[in-house]
Amino acid sequence: MFTGGYLGKLLRVDLAREHHAIEPVPEAIFEQYLGGRGVAAHYYREELGPAVDPLSPANKLIFFTGPLTGLPLPATTKFQCATRSPETGIYLCTNSSGELGPYLKRQGYDGLIIEGQARRPLYLAIAGGGVEFRDASDLVMLDTPAAIEAVRADGPGADAAVMAIGPAAYSGVRYACIMVGDRSFGRGGAGRVMAAKGLKAVAVDRRGEIPVADRARLKAILPVAAKNARETKRTHNLFGTNQYTEVMNELGCYSVRNFTTGVFEGAATLSKDYVTRHYKDRSAACFRCPVACAQVCSVRDGPLAGAVSDPEYETVGTLGGVCGVSDFAAIIAGNQLCDEYGIDTMTVGCVIGYAMECYERGLFTREDTGGLEVRFGDAAVMLELIRRIGRGEGFGKVLGKGFRELARAYPATAPYMMHVKGMAFAAYEPRGFYGMALAYGTSSRGACHNVGGWTIRDELLTGDYDRFALEGKGELVKRLQDTRAYIDSLGICTVVRSSMGFTDSPTGDVLLAATGVDFTPRLMAIGQDIIDLERMILVREGITREDDYLPNRIYTEPLPEGPARGRILTREMYDVMLDEYYRLRKWDRQGVPSGRAQEGAREAAG
Amino acid sequence: MIRVEVRFAGLPRTETGVKAETLELEPDITLGTLVERLNQRYSWEIGRGESQFILLNQRGLRRERWAHTRLEDGDSVLVISAIAGG
Ligand code: SF4
């Protein structure tokens, strides 16, 4: 019996009927899947059959918080969304920071399920536990900062949390994101789904209380955990995740010119020291975060003067490395454009990098590109393509379709699409560390370093694993994925997780103090159950072993230079890791959960 | 004498202010001894804490093995920092 952390209710909104209902969430579902990603996946499995088109009214946006979301602990900012992705055509889980998840809980709800299609442009104003359906006709083509400001001015309060979509979502960009203040549900195109539903924004009032089981104990935990997070993540505060750029480049594992090499000659001007010296204004924090890893940067002079944004490692690695762009001012401006239009920076960087390679190979011509010379390293072209993608103009409209659709329209260019299951790579070169290749291949949503598992620390740095070895990578990736699955279900940011004992051997009494029930010893098993559940969903949607492979470039082209020079990962080598991974998951050779895994997921699904 | 290249990236580069240098060292020197010397040279604790790592010829090496690992002519030592996923 939970005495805190959970509210036991979800808010279901039917856009077509402009109607909302409040439903109980059975405790057994939380016991099995914890919250956030796990519980969202559960509702997805129950409510979204495999035939649902991502852009049809039958698709749903399923948002869930975790038991720690919004509580007085470090970085309790996260909430999750599950939906059918227009980018990949399959299950998508995506998470965001920001105030909206915490405020939703203050309104009395663990989750928000949005279904149907509005008959007029709408935004939702959630306050006092109720929902108002407000006209958004005048807001539709506003960029995200303007839309958020307008909704705040008109909505439940100037300090309400607002998530909104930008013009890209309405222009048909299949990887349009949802901006949650200045954070986002970045990957997989949840913003495009929201546009198809006719929903511009959701605003949630900040007032309300979240019950906790043992407030005194939480009060004692908070300063210790916050101090630990601040001290151990000092470099995150100083440099953000972009601290990895020069490290990955030194290792020959950086994402360069559409993954044709792992070393970028322009990395020096993307490095943390250069950026800090020339562009950084301040560090910024998400809700209740003592780390403050966001690096707010601005361009002080030159043609892009005035541009402001906070590029993370992945954004730098895709708009920068993948496009061969070493001008950090252009990356700040590109990041800002993506935020304003509402576009996933990672996918757009990879799609532009692909277009650059195809243009240089003669597969796209000036006729295709609307007169642009789309070549690696051209920062102005990179920015112009983001604008055209955001507005759905000409070649931008083509690139906005994402890799799955592009492969159908331009099959000759398919070998240069760096993606898994339709989702573009993150900014790590998988031939430089084989565990990352397996993480990209087996992640529940396509190539992803978060859901897939960030193997780099273990694989490259601790000395426990040889980064070019195959054995043990199945175990490593499974462990990292299981850990991440439970973290994504708690409602906290992964960066601070160890400060509260949430590692791959979880310890501490945070969950007991928050909920009154001690989940802690079961967390890794819950993570495993979530991955099994997600795989059952993917299998139902037609995913097989064949979909767990990477593009052929990784299997056939050795890295041409740098510390990982000559490295290749053949399909046969990859199979060794994939077989180990399936075996440990108790999935059959086709990647179908069998035996215990299937039983566990079925039981859990009720 | 042997020549060993030492490179720094991430926080170690910021703290030492050095990107790379080649050192002439006596034969039979261990990685542990090199780390001690670098610490004195830069008045900074290289390899300190969980967030710093040393790679010898691009492969990670556990802290416990530094004292027993003999360096050879042409070796490359990389000192880097990394904490958590992006
Ligand atoms: S560590 Fe960074 S991403 Fe995580 S909550 Fe804090 S500011 Fe946000």
XYZ file of C-alpha atoms and ligand atoms in Angstrom:
700
model
C 0.000 0.000 0.000
C 1.593 3.247 -1.117
C 1.408 6.179 1.242
C 3.229 8.692 -0.947
C 4.982 9.331 -4.261
C 1.983 8.149 -6.265
C -1.427 9.749 -6.700
C -3.113 6.617 -8.058
C -4.911 8.511 -10.828
C -4.509 9.417 -14.460
C -6.168 12.113 -16.500
C -7.572 10.944 -19.831
C -8.315 13.640 -22.399
C -10.426 13.071 -25.498
C -9.643 15.913 -27.905
C -12.446 15.133 -30.368
C -15.158 15.360 -27.697
C -13.333 17.972 -25.647
C -13.938 15.795 -22.660
C -11.787 14.551 -19.823
C -12.094 11.714 -17.348
C -10.199 10.759 -14.216
C -9.270 7.088 -13.902
C -7.648 5.096 -11.129
C -4.281 3.487 -11.829
C -4.218 0.083 -10.101
C -1.405 -0.235 -7.561
C -0.400 -3.539 -9.132
C 0.740 -1.672 -12.252
C 3.054 0.548 -10.222
C 4.317 -2.453 -8.298
C 5.209 -4.165 -11.540
C 6.489 -1.257 -13.628
C 7.284 1.457 -11.093
C 6.072 4.492 -13.061
C 7.308 6.712 -15.935
C 8.604 4.668 -18.834
C 7.448 1.316 -17.471
C 3.850 2.319 -16.782
C 3.596 4.322 -20.024
C 4.731 1.206 -21.913
C 2.087 -0.825 -20.081
C -0.728 1.518 -21.204
C 0.730 1.642 -24.714
C 0.619 -2.141 -24.904
C -2.955 -2.234 -23.655
C -4.322 0.572 -25.800
C -2.341 0.840 -29.041
C -2.667 -2.074 -31.429
C -0.003 -2.690 -34.065
C -2.110 -1.342 -36.944
C -2.465 2.183 -35.559
C -1.045 4.814 -37.904
C 1.163 7.283 -35.974
C -0.652 10.271 -37.465
C -4.177 8.928 -37.090
C -6.611 9.904 -34.331
C -6.182 6.386 -32.925
C -2.614 7.108 -31.861
C -2.211 8.349 -28.289
C 0.238 10.429 -26.323
C 0.772 8.622 -23.039
C 2.619 10.724 -20.455
C 3.641 9.250 -17.103
C 5.574 10.564 -14.165
C 7.503 8.393 -11.723
C 7.154 8.011 -7.960
C 9.973 10.519 -7.408
C 8.884 13.115 -9.984
C 8.362 16.449 -8.263
C 9.504 15.334 -4.804
C 11.935 17.404 -2.728
C 15.017 15.488 -3.870
C 17.697 16.275 -6.475
C 16.619 16.529 -10.127
C 13.140 15.003 -9.730
C 12.249 16.603 -13.029
C 11.691 13.730 -15.444
C 8.543 12.427 -17.016
C 8.004 10.100 -19.930
C 5.972 9.870 -23.090
C 5.041 6.739 -25.038
C 3.476 6.962 -28.482
C 3.686 5.425 -31.954
C 6.552 7.265 -33.622
C 6.053 8.908 -37.022
C 9.824 8.746 -37.487
C 10.248 5.012 -36.900
C 6.673 3.722 -37.264
C 7.010 1.766 -34.012
C 6.838 2.194 -30.229
C 8.563 5.289 -28.929
C 9.584 6.100 -25.391
C 10.986 9.576 -24.841
C 11.633 11.607 -21.704
C 11.863 15.245 -20.780
C 12.961 17.430 -17.910
C 11.073 20.583 -17.022
C 8.350 21.528 -14.577
C 5.411 19.954 -16.350
C 5.763 16.456 -14.904
C 6.155 17.730 -11.328
C 3.194 20.110 -11.748
C 1.007 17.362 -13.217
C 1.534 15.433 -10.010
C 0.692 18.516 -7.965
C -2.593 18.528 -9.857
C -3.215 15.026 -8.549
C -2.249 12.862 -11.530
C 0.482 10.322 -12.192
C -0.284 10.302 -15.885
C -1.951 12.082 -18.771
C -3.289 10.202 -21.786
C -4.257 12.311 -24.779
C -6.365 10.664 -27.469
C -8.474 11.512 -30.519
C -8.149 14.449 -32.843
C -9.350 17.971 -32.107
C -11.965 19.571 -34.372
C -10.317 22.977 -33.910
C -6.781 23.969 -32.893
C -6.591 23.548 -29.136
C -4.438 23.891 -26.116
C -5.160 22.357 -22.728
C -5.131 24.330 -19.496
C -4.948 22.037 -16.476
C -5.668 23.670 -13.121
C -7.489 22.743 -9.944
C -7.450 19.136 -11.174
C -9.710 20.016 -14.136
C -9.114 20.622 -17.827
C -10.104 23.523 -20.040
C -10.059 23.134 -23.817
C -8.923 26.499 -25.155
C -8.841 27.752 -28.700
C -5.325 27.817 -30.202
C -6.192 29.096 -33.695
C -3.971 32.150 -33.258
C -1.082 30.171 -31.842
C -0.631 27.422 -34.398
C 2.283 28.794 -36.415
C 4.018 30.527 -33.514
C 7.482 29.238 -32.723
C 7.802 27.420 -29.426
C 9.094 30.295 -27.209
C 6.336 32.588 -28.506
C 3.689 29.885 -28.089
C 4.819 29.130 -24.549
C 4.766 32.823 -23.678
C 1.310 33.300 -25.207
C -0.103 30.292 -23.363
C 1.436 31.484 -20.088
C -0.156 34.889 -20.579
C -3.549 33.397 -21.344
C -3.401 30.131 -19.412
C -3.675 28.976 -15.834
C -0.990 31.345 -14.563
C 2.206 33.160 -15.478
C 4.203 30.525 -13.633
C 2.418 27.548 -15.207
C 4.497 24.811 -16.856
C 3.898 24.686 -20.601
C 4.825 22.195 -23.290
C 4.280 23.238 -26.889
C 5.076 22.304 -30.454
C 6.532 24.550 -33.117
C 5.962 25.136 -36.836
C 8.009 22.053 -37.819
C 5.381 19.743 -36.352
C 2.748 21.319 -38.639
C 5.110 21.294 -41.630
C 5.136 17.510 -41.473
C 8.578 16.987 -39.910
C 8.484 13.416 -38.646
C 11.101 14.114 -35.998
C 9.434 17.241 -34.605
C 9.854 17.456 -30.849
C 7.721 18.761 -27.981
C 9.418 21.621 -26.153
C 8.802 21.594 -22.404
C 9.885 25.107 -21.512
C 13.504 25.005 -22.677
C 13.823 21.194 -22.358
C 12.182 18.705 -24.706
C 10.747 15.338 -25.582
C 13.413 15.314 -28.267
C 13.533 12.050 -30.099
C 11.116 10.164 -32.309
C 8.608 12.800 -33.409
C 6.161 13.084 -30.498
C 5.679 16.714 -31.607
C 4.433 15.549 -35.010
C 1.881 13.307 -33.270
C 0.689 16.273 -31.209
C 0.247 18.370 -34.382
C -1.733 15.566 -36.039
C -4.033 15.666 -33.020
C -4.534 19.412 -33.405
C -3.018 20.109 -29.997
C -0.627 23.050 -29.830
C 0.228 23.106 -26.154
C -0.508 21.869 -22.644
C -0.271 24.183 -19.647
C -0.321 22.964 -16.050
C -0.803 25.117 -12.980
C 2.007 24.962 -10.446
C -0.087 24.856 -7.280
C -0.645 21.673 -5.314
C 1.053 19.183 -3.022
C 2.457 15.737 -3.648
C 2.070 13.338 -0.727
C 5.174 11.558 0.567
C 5.371 8.668 2.986
C 8.087 10.024 5.278
C 8.728 13.726 4.783
C 11.211 13.967 7.645
C 13.370 11.245 6.147
C 13.300 12.857 2.702
C 14.308 16.128 4.301
C 17.335 14.391 5.800
C 18.269 12.699 2.522
C 18.033 15.848 0.367
C 21.108 17.842 1.501
C 23.363 14.795 1.525
C 22.276 13.674 -1.947
C 22.439 17.215 -3.334
C 25.962 17.729 -1.964
C 27.066 14.411 -3.411
C 25.561 15.237 -6.823
C 27.182 18.676 -6.845
C 30.597 17.344 -5.921
C 30.708 14.291 -8.145
C 29.240 16.060 -11.172
C 31.335 19.207 -10.937
C 32.520 18.925 -14.534
C 28.896 18.705 -15.662
C 28.311 22.072 -14.049
C 31.466 23.572 -15.520
C 31.243 22.168 -19.031
C 28.005 20.209 -19.496
C 27.929 17.040 -21.548
C 30.000 18.753 -24.248
C 33.003 17.833 -22.098
C 33.009 14.534 -24.052
C 33.688 16.084 -27.448
C 37.459 16.234 -27.199
C 37.553 12.921 -25.322
C 35.633 11.084 -28.051
C 37.795 12.710 -30.677
C 40.985 11.654 -28.851
C 39.660 8.098 -28.841
C 38.831 8.189 -32.559
C 35.169 7.583 -31.714
C 33.610 10.912 -32.639
C 30.692 11.215 -35.068
C 32.292 12.818 -38.095
C 31.004 13.610 -41.598
C 28.120 11.177 -41.537
C 30.185 8.535 -39.733
C 32.799 8.256 -42.467
C 35.579 8.732 -39.885
C 35.993 8.976 -36.109
C 38.385 11.933 -35.965
C 37.398 15.545 -36.590
C 40.112 18.037 -37.471
C 37.756 20.842 -36.372
C 37.134 19.464 -32.867
C 39.271 22.103 -31.126
C 36.688 24.850 -31.710
C 33.921 22.576 -30.438
C 35.813 21.624 -27.276
C 34.639 22.620 -23.818
C 37.535 24.981 -23.095
C 37.081 26.891 -26.331
C 33.326 27.064 -25.877
C 33.631 28.181 -22.250
C 36.093 30.900 -23.188
C 34.243 32.276 -26.194
C 30.541 31.498 -25.825
C 29.431 30.411 -22.360
C 27.219 32.807 -20.404
C 26.136 30.635 -17.467
C 25.161 27.187 -16.237
C 21.444 26.496 -15.909
C 19.455 23.875 -14.036
C 16.286 21.856 -14.567
C 13.645 21.622 -11.827
C 15.268 20.967 -8.432
C 18.657 20.096 -9.924
C 21.769 20.888 -7.874
C 24.087 20.088 -10.809
C 22.975 22.611 -13.458
C 24.595 20.986 -16.477
C 23.016 23.131 -19.200
C 25.568 25.512 -20.714
C 23.778 28.618 -21.902
C 25.882 30.056 -24.707
C 25.527 33.107 -26.906
C 27.164 34.455 -30.030
C 28.640 37.842 -29.244
C 29.739 39.077 -32.649
C 29.750 38.259 -36.345
C 26.821 37.455 -38.604
C 25.157 35.179 -36.033
C 25.458 37.625 -33.123
C 22.546 37.398 -30.743
C 21.950 33.656 -31.148
C 21.447 31.968 -27.752
C 21.006 28.286 -26.860
C 22.481 25.514 -24.712
C 23.937 22.846 -27.011
C 24.549 19.463 -25.416
C 27.149 16.914 -26.490
C 24.757 15.143 -28.856
C 23.732 18.395 -30.535
C 27.350 19.444 -30.964
C 28.186 15.988 -32.301
C 25.410 15.962 -34.877
C 25.067 19.593 -36.038
C 28.862 19.839 -35.665
C 30.726 16.574 -36.212
C 28.214 14.755 -38.420
C 27.876 17.817 -40.692
C 31.609 18.559 -40.554
C 30.870 21.992 -39.077
C 33.491 23.383 -36.676
C 31.959 26.841 -36.204
C 30.441 26.748 -32.717
C 28.512 29.959 -33.361
C 26.616 28.097 -36.094
C 25.868 25.262 -33.669
C 24.433 27.711 -31.126
C 22.315 29.255 -33.893
C 21.297 25.834 -35.266
C 20.291 24.629 -31.793
C 18.228 27.786 -31.309
C 16.502 27.308 -34.679
C 15.698 23.689 -33.788
C 14.220 24.787 -30.445
C 12.141 27.496 -32.085
C 10.846 25.322 -34.926
C 10.537 22.347 -32.555
C 12.930 19.855 -34.199
C 15.058 17.061 -32.719
C 18.629 18.383 -33.023
C 20.147 14.905 -33.208
C 18.068 13.557 -36.056
C 18.212 16.806 -38.019
C 22.009 16.831 -37.755
C 22.222 13.236 -38.974
C 19.739 13.847 -41.798
C 21.685 16.912 -42.980
C 24.963 14.963 -42.726
C 23.422 12.240 -44.883
C 22.266 14.848 -47.433
C 25.782 16.315 -47.500
C 27.360 12.960 -48.213
C 24.766 12.098 -50.868
C 25.278 15.482 -52.539
C 29.039 15.014 -52.610
C 28.505 11.559 -54.119
C 26.228 12.984 -56.807
C 23.099 11.261 -55.500
C 21.443 14.626 -54.873
C 21.938 17.505 -57.298
C 21.379 21.256 -57.093
C 18.049 20.590 -58.703
C 17.067 18.397 -55.769
C 18.392 20.806 -53.164
C 16.757 23.953 -54.499
C 20.069 25.396 -55.657
C 22.058 24.744 -52.473
C 25.573 23.275 -52.560
C 25.056 20.813 -49.730
C 28.627 20.002 -48.733
C 30.265 18.920 -45.479
C 31.565 21.781 -43.415
C 29.274 24.472 -44.791
C 27.729 26.027 -41.690
C 25.510 28.422 -43.638
C 23.984 25.534 -45.607
C 23.436 23.559 -42.400
C 21.493 26.500 -40.959
C 19.557 27.102 -44.162
C 18.514 23.447 -44.288
C 17.248 23.598 -40.695
C 15.131 26.607 -41.688
C 13.766 24.866 -44.787
C 13.054 21.679 -42.836
C 11.283 23.694 -40.146
C 9.148 25.494 -42.689
C 8.604 22.412 -44.853
C 10.023 24.106 -47.933
C 11.458 22.359 -51.004
C 14.364 20.063 -50.118
C 13.604 20.771 -46.469
C 10.208 19.120 -46.914
C 11.997 16.047 -48.323
C 14.492 15.847 -45.459
C 11.742 16.325 -42.889
C 10.373 12.890 -43.750
C 13.119 11.128 -41.794
C 15.153 8.097 -42.839
C 12.352 5.537 -43.098
C 10.403 7.559 -45.647
C 13.548 8.824 -47.366
C 14.677 5.235 -47.945
C 11.447 4.573 -49.841
C 11.654 7.757 -51.897
C 15.423 7.616 -52.592
C 16.509 3.960 -52.313
C 19.936 4.644 -53.868
C 20.779 6.865 -50.893
C 19.798 4.276 -48.265
C 23.378 3.040 -47.644
C 24.260 6.506 -46.316
C 21.479 6.663 -43.752
C 23.002 6.137 -40.313
C 20.094 4.825 -38.303
C 18.582 1.769 -36.619
C 14.846 1.113 -36.956
C 14.489 4.572 -38.521
C 16.032 6.530 -35.637
C 19.280 8.371 -36.364
C 22.519 7.506 -34.536
C 23.718 9.373 -31.482
C 27.143 11.063 -31.633
C 29.349 8.047 -30.913
C 31.125 6.020 -33.598
C 30.167 2.371 -33.003
C 33.253 0.934 -34.731
C 35.293 2.610 -31.998
C 33.582 0.713 -29.180
C 31.629 -2.368 -29.969
C 29.290 -2.197 -26.985
C 27.849 1.025 -28.341
C 27.031 -0.790 -31.593
C 25.007 -3.354 -29.644
C 23.355 -0.554 -27.658
C 22.257 1.182 -30.874
C 21.038 -2.120 -32.309
C 18.986 -3.297 -29.361
C 17.622 -0.064 -27.889
C 13.828 -0.197 -27.651
C 13.363 2.888 -29.835
C 16.130 2.661 -32.458
C 19.719 3.909 -32.361
C 20.009 5.579 -28.997
C 22.759 6.038 -26.426
C 20.359 6.495 -23.491
C 17.682 3.826 -23.832
C 20.271 1.607 -25.553
C 22.840 1.961 -22.777
C 25.849 4.293 -22.540
C 28.657 1.726 -22.605
C 31.545 4.125 -22.853
C 32.459 4.453 -19.212
C 32.566 0.705 -18.642
C 33.866 -0.254 -22.010
C 36.617 2.206 -22.567
C 37.635 3.609 -19.301
C 37.355 1.296 -16.349
C 39.624 -1.399 -17.699
C 36.953 -4.028 -17.039
C 36.189 -4.404 -20.728
C 38.223 -4.235 -23.905
C 36.342 -1.880 -26.187
C 37.201 -3.965 -29.222
C 36.262 -7.282 -27.632
C 32.956 -9.011 -28.347
C 32.554 -11.217 -25.290
C 30.828 -9.651 -22.330
C 29.171 -6.883 -24.332
C 25.796 -8.625 -24.241
C 25.971 -8.678 -20.435
C 27.170 -5.063 -20.261
C 24.450 -3.697 -22.548
C 21.737 -5.701 -20.816
C 22.825 -4.396 -17.402
C 22.968 -0.791 -18.583
C 19.575 -1.038 -20.295
C 17.911 -2.595 -17.253
C 19.376 0.157 -15.073
C 18.261 2.897 -17.421
C 14.759 1.419 -17.707
C 14.179 1.666 -13.963
C 15.800 5.118 -13.741
C 13.476 6.328 -16.523
C 10.579 4.983 -14.488
C 11.529 6.754 -11.236
C 11.256 10.313 -12.517
C 14.816 11.495 -11.839
C 17.619 12.620 -14.114
C 20.171 9.916 -14.851
C 23.071 12.277 -14.151
C 22.283 12.453 -10.429
C 21.077 8.884 -9.943
C 24.051 7.528 -8.012
C 23.764 10.336 -5.440
C 20.582 8.592 -4.261
C 21.911 5.052 -4.538
C 20.316 4.263 -7.907
C 23.050 2.274 -9.616
C 23.106 -1.241 -11.081
C 23.224 -2.447 -7.456
C 20.603 -0.138 -5.984
C 20.881 0.837 -2.318
C 19.361 3.314 0.111
C 15.907 4.135 1.409
C 14.807 6.937 -0.907
C 11.949 4.919 -2.411
C 10.818 3.687 0.977
C 10.742 7.258 2.308
C 8.907 8.481 -0.797
C 6.298 5.745 -1.260
C 6.191 3.725 1.947
C 7.118 0.588 -0.020
C 10.683 -0.568 -0.450
C 11.135 -1.328 -4.111
C 14.875 -0.919 -3.966
C 15.979 -4.566 -4.013
C 13.662 -5.226 -6.989
C 14.682 -2.303 -9.180
C 16.978 -4.181 -11.577
C 14.349 -6.913 -12.012
C 11.747 -4.239 -12.748
C 14.097 -2.725 -15.330
C 14.421 -6.128 -16.966
C 10.640 -6.588 -17.015
C 10.248 -3.191 -18.700
C 12.703 -4.133 -21.455
C 10.867 -7.451 -21.953
C 7.544 -5.624 -22.150
C 8.935 -3.174 -24.705
C 10.340 -6.021 -26.780
C 6.968 -7.795 -26.777
C 5.431 -4.574 -28.062
C 8.080 -4.278 -30.778
C 7.633 -7.916 -31.806
C 3.893 -7.306 -32.083
C 4.722 -4.363 -34.352
C 6.770 -6.582 -36.647
C 10.301 -6.037 -35.325
C 12.612 -9.030 -35.782
C 16.296 -9.804 -35.355
C 16.918 -8.258 -38.778
C 15.860 -4.867 -37.391
C 18.525 -5.051 -34.672
C 21.353 -4.596 -37.189
C 23.222 -1.412 -37.987
C 23.783 0.144 -41.416
C 26.203 -1.760 -43.648
C 28.829 0.981 -43.412
C 29.589 -0.203 -39.877
C 30.082 -3.804 -41.035
C 32.006 -3.173 -44.242
C 34.038 0.060 -44.050
C 37.040 0.168 -41.697
C 37.614 3.460 -39.894
C 40.164 5.293 -42.023
C 42.248 7.152 -39.420
C 42.994 7.885 -35.784
C 43.354 5.645 -32.752
C 40.626 3.268 -33.987
C 42.059 3.164 -37.527
C 41.278 -0.029 -39.422
C 38.576 -1.053 -36.939
C 35.528 -2.698 -38.368
C 32.677 -4.679 -36.873
C 31.550 -7.357 -39.310
C 28.054 -8.812 -39.170
C 29.539 -12.054 -37.899
C 31.271 -10.206 -35.066
C 28.081 -8.322 -34.271
C 26.179 -11.624 -34.204
C 28.425 -12.874 -31.394
C 27.331 -9.934 -29.221
C 23.703 -10.092 -30.291
C 23.477 -13.826 -29.542
C 24.942 -13.297 -26.075
C 22.515 -10.437 -25.460
C 19.452 -12.457 -26.562
C 20.578 -15.459 -24.514
C 20.928 -13.401 -21.331
C 17.540 -11.801 -21.934
C 16.008 -15.260 -22.473
C 14.848 -14.182 -25.916
C 14.974 -16.701 -28.760
C 17.345 -16.378 -31.715
C 14.889 -14.096 -33.482
C 14.830 -11.750 -30.529
C 11.388 -12.844 -29.326
C 10.924 -12.975 -25.555
C 10.341 -16.576 -24.645
C 9.887 -18.649 -21.508
C 10.332 -16.620 -18.356
C 10.730 -13.319 -20.131
C 7.454 -13.727 -21.990
C 5.622 -14.992 -18.944
C 6.913 -12.107 -16.853
C 5.828 -9.521 -19.392
C 2.406 -11.177 -19.901
C 1.743 -11.431 -16.178
C 2.756 -7.848 -15.750
C 0.484 -6.730 -18.544
C -2.364 -8.340 -16.672
C 65.833 6.062 -22.399
C 62.342 5.494 -23.763
C 59.952 8.024 -25.319
C 56.331 8.024 -24.160
C 53.617 10.307 -25.458
C 51.223 11.658 -22.802
C 47.963 13.242 -23.961
C 45.286 14.955 -21.895
C 41.617 15.405 -22.731
C 38.548 16.575 -20.853
C 39.061 17.988 -17.357
C 42.736 16.868 -17.203
C 43.459 19.043 -20.260
C 41.772 22.014 -18.631
C 43.556 21.519 -15.313
C 47.055 20.917 -16.747
C 46.694 23.277 -19.675
C 48.481 20.694 -21.805
C 47.141 18.788 -24.790
C 50.079 16.479 -25.454
C 53.748 16.086 -24.669
C 56.441 13.523 -25.337
C 58.553 12.526 -22.338
C 61.966 10.862 -22.206
C 61.892 8.341 -19.375
C 64.204 5.722 -17.953
C 63.601 2.142 -19.108
C 61.553 -0.053 -16.734
C 59.512 2.873 -15.470
C 55.968 1.920 -14.509
C 52.764 3.758 -15.297
C 52.308 4.315 -11.561
C 55.652 6.132 -11.314
C 54.826 8.223 -14.368
C 51.507 9.254 -12.812
C 53.311 10.309 -9.599
C 55.741 12.406 -11.618
C 52.962 14.031 -13.579
C 51.208 14.863 -10.329
C 54.298 16.647 -9.043
C 54.873 18.398 -12.335
C 51.362 19.802 -12.578
C 50.596 20.045 -8.839
C 47.424 18.225 -9.599
C 46.215 14.749 -8.804
C 46.028 12.882 -12.055
C 43.797 9.860 -11.993
C 42.045 11.185 -8.904
C 38.512 10.077 -8.133
C 36.124 7.990 -10.122
C 35.849 10.428 -12.962
C 39.365 10.191 -14.350
C 40.777 7.384 -16.370
C 44.078 6.435 -17.914
C 44.296 4.611 -21.202
C 47.531 2.961 -22.256
C 47.715 2.616 -26.024
C 43.979 3.354 -26.198
C 42.928 0.658 -23.734
C 41.585 1.358 -20.277
C 43.737 0.229 -17.390
C 42.425 -0.300 -13.875
C 44.034 1.848 -11.201
C 45.339 -1.239 -9.337
C 47.418 -2.188 -12.357
C 49.227 1.105 -12.818
C 52.014 0.229 -10.383
C 52.684 -3.085 -12.129
C 52.484 -1.896 -15.715
C 55.878 -1.254 -17.294
C 55.993 1.362 -20.020
C 57.711 0.702 -23.315
C 59.285 2.887 -25.932
C 56.594 4.393 -28.167
C 53.737 3.893 -25.675
C 50.917 6.402 -25.639
C 49.242 7.398 -22.364
C 45.921 9.197 -22.484
C 44.501 10.858 -19.355
C 40.792 11.622 -19.693
C 37.679 12.327 -17.702
C 34.191 10.959 -18.151
C 31.400 10.689 -15.639
C 28.019 9.748 -17.007
C 26.041 9.438 -20.190
C 24.968 12.389 -22.290
S 21.906 17.138 -14.527
Fe 21.463 18.491 -16.251
S 19.880 17.406 -17.464
Fe 19.947 16.468 -15.423
S 18.374 17.540 -14.283
Fe 20.329 18.591 -13.869
S 20.439 20.269 -15.359
Fe 18.828 18.835 -16.063
